[in-house]
PDB file of C-alpha atoms in Angstrom:
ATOM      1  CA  UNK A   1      -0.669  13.618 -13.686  1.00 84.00           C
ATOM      2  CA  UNK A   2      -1.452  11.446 -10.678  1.00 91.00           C
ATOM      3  CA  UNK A   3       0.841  11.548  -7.419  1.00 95.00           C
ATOM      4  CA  UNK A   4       0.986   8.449  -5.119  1.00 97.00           C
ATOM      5  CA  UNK A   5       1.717   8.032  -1.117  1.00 96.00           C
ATOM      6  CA  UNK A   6       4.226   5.342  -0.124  1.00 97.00           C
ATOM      7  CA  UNK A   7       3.712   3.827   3.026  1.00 96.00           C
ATOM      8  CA  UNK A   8       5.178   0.830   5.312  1.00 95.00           C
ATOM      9  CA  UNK A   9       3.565  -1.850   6.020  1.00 94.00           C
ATOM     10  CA  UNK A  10       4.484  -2.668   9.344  1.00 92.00           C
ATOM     11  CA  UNK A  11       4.234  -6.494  10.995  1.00 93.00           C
ATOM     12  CA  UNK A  12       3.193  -7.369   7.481  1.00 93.00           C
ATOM     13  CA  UNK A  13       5.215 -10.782   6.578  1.00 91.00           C
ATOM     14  CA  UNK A  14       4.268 -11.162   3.293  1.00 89.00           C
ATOM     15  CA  UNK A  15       1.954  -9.865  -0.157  1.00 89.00           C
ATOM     16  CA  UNK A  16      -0.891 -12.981   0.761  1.00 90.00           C
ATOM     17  CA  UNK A  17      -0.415 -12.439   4.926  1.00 93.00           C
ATOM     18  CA  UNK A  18      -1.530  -8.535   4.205  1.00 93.00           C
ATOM     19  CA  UNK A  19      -4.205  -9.399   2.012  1.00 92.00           C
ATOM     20  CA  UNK A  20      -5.770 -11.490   4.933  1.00 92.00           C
ATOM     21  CA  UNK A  21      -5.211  -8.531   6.963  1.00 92.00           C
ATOM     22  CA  UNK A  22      -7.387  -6.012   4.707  1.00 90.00           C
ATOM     23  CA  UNK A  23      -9.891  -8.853   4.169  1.00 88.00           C
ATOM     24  CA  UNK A  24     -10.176  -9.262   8.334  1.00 86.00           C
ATOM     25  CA  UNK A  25     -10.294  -5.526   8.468  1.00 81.00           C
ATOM     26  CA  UNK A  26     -13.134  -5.176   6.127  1.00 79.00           C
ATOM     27  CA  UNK A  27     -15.474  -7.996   7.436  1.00 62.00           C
ATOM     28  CA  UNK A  28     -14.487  -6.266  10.877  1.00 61.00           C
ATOM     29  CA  UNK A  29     -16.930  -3.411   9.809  1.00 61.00           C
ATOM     30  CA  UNK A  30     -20.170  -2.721  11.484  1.00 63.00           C
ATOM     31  CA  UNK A  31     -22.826  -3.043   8.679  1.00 61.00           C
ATOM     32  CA  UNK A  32     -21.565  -6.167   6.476  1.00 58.00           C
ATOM     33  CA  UNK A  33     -19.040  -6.531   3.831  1.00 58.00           C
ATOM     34  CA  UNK A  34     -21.434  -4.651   1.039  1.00 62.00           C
ATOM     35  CA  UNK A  35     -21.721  -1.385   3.417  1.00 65.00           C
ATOM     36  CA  UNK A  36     -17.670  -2.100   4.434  1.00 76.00           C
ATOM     37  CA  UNK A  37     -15.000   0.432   2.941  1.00 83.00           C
ATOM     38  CA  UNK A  38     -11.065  -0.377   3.526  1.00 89.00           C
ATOM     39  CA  UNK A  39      -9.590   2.475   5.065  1.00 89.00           C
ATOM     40  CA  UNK A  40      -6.106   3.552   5.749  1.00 91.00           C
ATOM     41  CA  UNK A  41      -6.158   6.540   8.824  1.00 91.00           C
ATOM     42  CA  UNK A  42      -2.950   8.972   9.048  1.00 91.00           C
ATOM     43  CA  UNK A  43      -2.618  12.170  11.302  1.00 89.00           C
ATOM     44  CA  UNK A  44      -2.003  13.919   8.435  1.00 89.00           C
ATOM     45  CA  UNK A  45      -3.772  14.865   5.811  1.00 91.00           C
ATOM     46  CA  UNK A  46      -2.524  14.651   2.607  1.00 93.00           C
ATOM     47  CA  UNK A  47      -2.009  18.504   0.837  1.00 94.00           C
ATOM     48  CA  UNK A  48      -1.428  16.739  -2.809  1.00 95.00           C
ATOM     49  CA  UNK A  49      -5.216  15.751  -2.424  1.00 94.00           C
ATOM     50  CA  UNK A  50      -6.437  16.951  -6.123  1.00 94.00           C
ATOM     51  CA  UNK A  51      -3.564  15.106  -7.063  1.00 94.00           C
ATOM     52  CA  UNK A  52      -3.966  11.951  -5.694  1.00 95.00           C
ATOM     53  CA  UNK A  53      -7.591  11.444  -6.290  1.00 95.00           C
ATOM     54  CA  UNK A  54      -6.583  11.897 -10.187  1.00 94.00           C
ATOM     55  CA  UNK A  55      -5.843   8.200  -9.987  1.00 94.00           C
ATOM     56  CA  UNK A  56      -2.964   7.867  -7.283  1.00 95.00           C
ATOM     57  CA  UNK A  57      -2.167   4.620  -5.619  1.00 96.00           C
ATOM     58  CA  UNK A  58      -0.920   3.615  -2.174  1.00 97.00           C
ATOM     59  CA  UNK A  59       2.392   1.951  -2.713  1.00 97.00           C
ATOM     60  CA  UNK A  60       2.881  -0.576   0.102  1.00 96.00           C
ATOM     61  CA  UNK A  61       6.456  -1.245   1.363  1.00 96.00           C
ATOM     62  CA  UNK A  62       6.413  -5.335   2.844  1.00 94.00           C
ATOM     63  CA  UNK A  63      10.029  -6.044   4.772  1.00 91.00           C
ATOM     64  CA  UNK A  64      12.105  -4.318   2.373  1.00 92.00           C
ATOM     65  CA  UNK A  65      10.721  -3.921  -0.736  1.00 92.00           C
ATOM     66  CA  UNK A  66       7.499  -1.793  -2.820  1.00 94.00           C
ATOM     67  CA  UNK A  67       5.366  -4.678  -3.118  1.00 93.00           C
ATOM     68  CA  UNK A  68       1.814  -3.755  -3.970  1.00 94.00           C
ATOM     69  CA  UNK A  69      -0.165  -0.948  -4.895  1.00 96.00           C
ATOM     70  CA  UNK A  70      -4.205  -0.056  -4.309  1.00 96.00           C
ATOM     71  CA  UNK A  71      -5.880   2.437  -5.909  1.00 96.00           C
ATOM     72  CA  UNK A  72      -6.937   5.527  -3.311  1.00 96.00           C
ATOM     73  CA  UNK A  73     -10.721   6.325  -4.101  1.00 95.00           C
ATOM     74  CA  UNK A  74     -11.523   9.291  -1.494  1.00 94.00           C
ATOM     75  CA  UNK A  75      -9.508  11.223   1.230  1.00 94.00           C
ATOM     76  CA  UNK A  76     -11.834  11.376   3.614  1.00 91.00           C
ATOM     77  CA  UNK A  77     -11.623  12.058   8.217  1.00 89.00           C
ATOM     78  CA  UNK A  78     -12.697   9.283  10.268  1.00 87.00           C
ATOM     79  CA  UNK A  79     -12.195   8.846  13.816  1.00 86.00           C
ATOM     80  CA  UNK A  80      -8.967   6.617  15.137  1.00 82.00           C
ATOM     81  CA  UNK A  81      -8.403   4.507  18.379  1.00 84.00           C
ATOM     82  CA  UNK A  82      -8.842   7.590  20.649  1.00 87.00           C
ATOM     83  CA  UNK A  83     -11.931   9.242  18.469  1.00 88.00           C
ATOM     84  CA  UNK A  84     -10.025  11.862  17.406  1.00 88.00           C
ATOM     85  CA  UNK A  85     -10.446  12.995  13.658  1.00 89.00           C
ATOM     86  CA  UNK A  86      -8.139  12.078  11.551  1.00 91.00           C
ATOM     87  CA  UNK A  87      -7.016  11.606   7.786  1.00 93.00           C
ATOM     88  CA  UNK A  88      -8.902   8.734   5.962  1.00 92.00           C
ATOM     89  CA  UNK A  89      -7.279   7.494   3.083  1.00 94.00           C
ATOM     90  CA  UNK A  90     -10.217   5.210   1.236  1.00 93.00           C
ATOM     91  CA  UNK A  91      -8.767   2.221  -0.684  1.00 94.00           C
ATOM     92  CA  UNK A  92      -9.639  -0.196  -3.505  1.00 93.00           C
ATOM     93  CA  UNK A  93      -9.756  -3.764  -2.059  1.00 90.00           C
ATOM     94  CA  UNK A  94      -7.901  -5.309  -4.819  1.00 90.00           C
ATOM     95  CA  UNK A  95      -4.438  -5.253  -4.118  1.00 91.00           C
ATOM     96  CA  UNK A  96      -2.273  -4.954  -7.491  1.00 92.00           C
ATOM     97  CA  UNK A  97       1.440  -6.541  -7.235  1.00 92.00           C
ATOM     98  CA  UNK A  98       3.950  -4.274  -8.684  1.00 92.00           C
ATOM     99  CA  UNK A  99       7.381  -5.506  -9.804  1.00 89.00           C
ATOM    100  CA  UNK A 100       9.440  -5.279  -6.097  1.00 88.00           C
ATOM    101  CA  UNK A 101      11.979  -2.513  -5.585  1.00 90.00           C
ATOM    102  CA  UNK A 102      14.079  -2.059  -2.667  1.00 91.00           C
ATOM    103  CA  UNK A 103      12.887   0.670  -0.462  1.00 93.00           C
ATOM    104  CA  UNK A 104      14.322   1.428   2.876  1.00 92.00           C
ATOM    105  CA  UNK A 105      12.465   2.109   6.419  1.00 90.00           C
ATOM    106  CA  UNK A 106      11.007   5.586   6.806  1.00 90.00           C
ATOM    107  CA  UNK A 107       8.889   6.794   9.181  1.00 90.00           C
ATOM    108  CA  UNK A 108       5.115   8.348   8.158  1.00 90.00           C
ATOM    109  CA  UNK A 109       4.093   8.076   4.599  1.00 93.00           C
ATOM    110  CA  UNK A 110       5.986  10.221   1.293  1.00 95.00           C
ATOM    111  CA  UNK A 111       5.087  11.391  -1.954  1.00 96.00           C
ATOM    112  CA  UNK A 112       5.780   8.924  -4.880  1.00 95.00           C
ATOM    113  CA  UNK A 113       5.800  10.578  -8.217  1.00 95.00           C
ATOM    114  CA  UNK A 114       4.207   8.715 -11.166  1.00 93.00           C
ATOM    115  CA  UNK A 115       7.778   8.551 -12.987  1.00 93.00           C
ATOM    116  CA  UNK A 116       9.535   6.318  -9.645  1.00 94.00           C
ATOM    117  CA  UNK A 117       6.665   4.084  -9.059  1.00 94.00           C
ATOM    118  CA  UNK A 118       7.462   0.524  -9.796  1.00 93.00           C
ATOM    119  CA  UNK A 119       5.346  -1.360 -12.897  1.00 92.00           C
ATOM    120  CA  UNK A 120       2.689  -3.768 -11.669  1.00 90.00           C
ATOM    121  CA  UNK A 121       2.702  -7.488 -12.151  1.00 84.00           C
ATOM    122  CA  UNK A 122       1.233  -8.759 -15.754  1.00 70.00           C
ATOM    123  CA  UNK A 123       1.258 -12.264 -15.630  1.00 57.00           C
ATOM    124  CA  UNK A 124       4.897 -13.576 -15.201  1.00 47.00           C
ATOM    125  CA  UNK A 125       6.903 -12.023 -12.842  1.00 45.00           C
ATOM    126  CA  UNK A 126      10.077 -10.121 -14.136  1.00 44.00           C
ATOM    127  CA  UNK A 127      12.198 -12.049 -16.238  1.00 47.00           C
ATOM    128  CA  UNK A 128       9.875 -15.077 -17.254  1.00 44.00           C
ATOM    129  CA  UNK A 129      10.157 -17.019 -13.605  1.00 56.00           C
ATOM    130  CA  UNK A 130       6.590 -17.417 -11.919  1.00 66.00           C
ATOM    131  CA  UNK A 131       8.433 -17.064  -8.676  1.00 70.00           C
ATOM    132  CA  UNK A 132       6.067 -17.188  -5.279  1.00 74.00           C
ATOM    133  CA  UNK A 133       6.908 -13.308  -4.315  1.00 69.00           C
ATOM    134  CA  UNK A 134       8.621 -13.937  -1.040  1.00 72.00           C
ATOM    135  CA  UNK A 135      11.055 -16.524  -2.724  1.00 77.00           C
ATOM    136  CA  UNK A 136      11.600 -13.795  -5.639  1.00 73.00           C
ATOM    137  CA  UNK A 137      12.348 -10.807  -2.665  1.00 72.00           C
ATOM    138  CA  UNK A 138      14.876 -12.896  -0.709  1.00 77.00           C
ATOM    139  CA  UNK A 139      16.819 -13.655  -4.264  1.00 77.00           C
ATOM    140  CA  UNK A 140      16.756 -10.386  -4.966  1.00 72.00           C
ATOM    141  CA  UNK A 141      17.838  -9.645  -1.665  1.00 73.00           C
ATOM    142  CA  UNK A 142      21.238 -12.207  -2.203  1.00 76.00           C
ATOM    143  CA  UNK A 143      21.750 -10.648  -5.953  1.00 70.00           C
ATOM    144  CA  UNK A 144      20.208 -13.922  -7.474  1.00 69.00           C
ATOM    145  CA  UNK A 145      17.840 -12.249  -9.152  1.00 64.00           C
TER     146      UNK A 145
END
């Protein structure tokens, strides 16, 4: 059974402001978009590797809530700012939105087992409203929802 990482998303606004910010990050690499991968670094490596490469997902936290999720493809090291190695955690492009759950701030990244994930987003958001996601978080947020 598959593990996931949950992770912040931090000075991320909203689920269509990150998206922009992967997209920027990708066309940012040397070699064109075809050669491009989107890559998430962390100091630490994950131990749960086998585990997560059996179809885990990054579970992205946006101002509050468990947005989105992306598939993680490879763990592999890369370089960061200071070209030290580090933990490369390489990530689907699409970006699947999951049904929001409140999550509060934590530093790093955590384990998320299969059973707590949230369920992604078929169609119609939860309870038949086609609510822009922001608008649907900040009911939630008042109870409204």
């Amino acid at each position: 059974m598959p593990v996931h990482i949950i992770k912040l998303a931090v000075g991320i606004e909203s689920l269509s402001h990150f998206r922009q910010r992967q997209l920027e990050r990708i066309t940012e690499e040397p070699g064109g978009t075809e050669n491009a991968r989107l890559i998430h670094l962390t100091r630490n490596a994950p131990r749960r590797k086998s585990e997560i490469l059996e179809g885990g997902s990054i579970y992205w936290v946006i101002r509050g809530f468990i947005t989105a999720r992306q598939r993680i493809t490879a763990v592999d090291t890369a370089p960061n700012y200071e070209r030290k190695p580090c933990c490369a955690l390489v990530l689907d492009p699409d970006l699947v939105p999951v049904l929001p759950q409140p999550y509060r701030a934590f530093q790093g990244w955590r384990y998320l087992e299969t059973t707590d994930a949230p369920k992604d987003v078929l169609g119609q958001a939860e309870g038949g409203y086609n609510l822009p996601p922001e608008l649907a978080n900040e009911l939630r947020r008042l109870g409204l929802l």
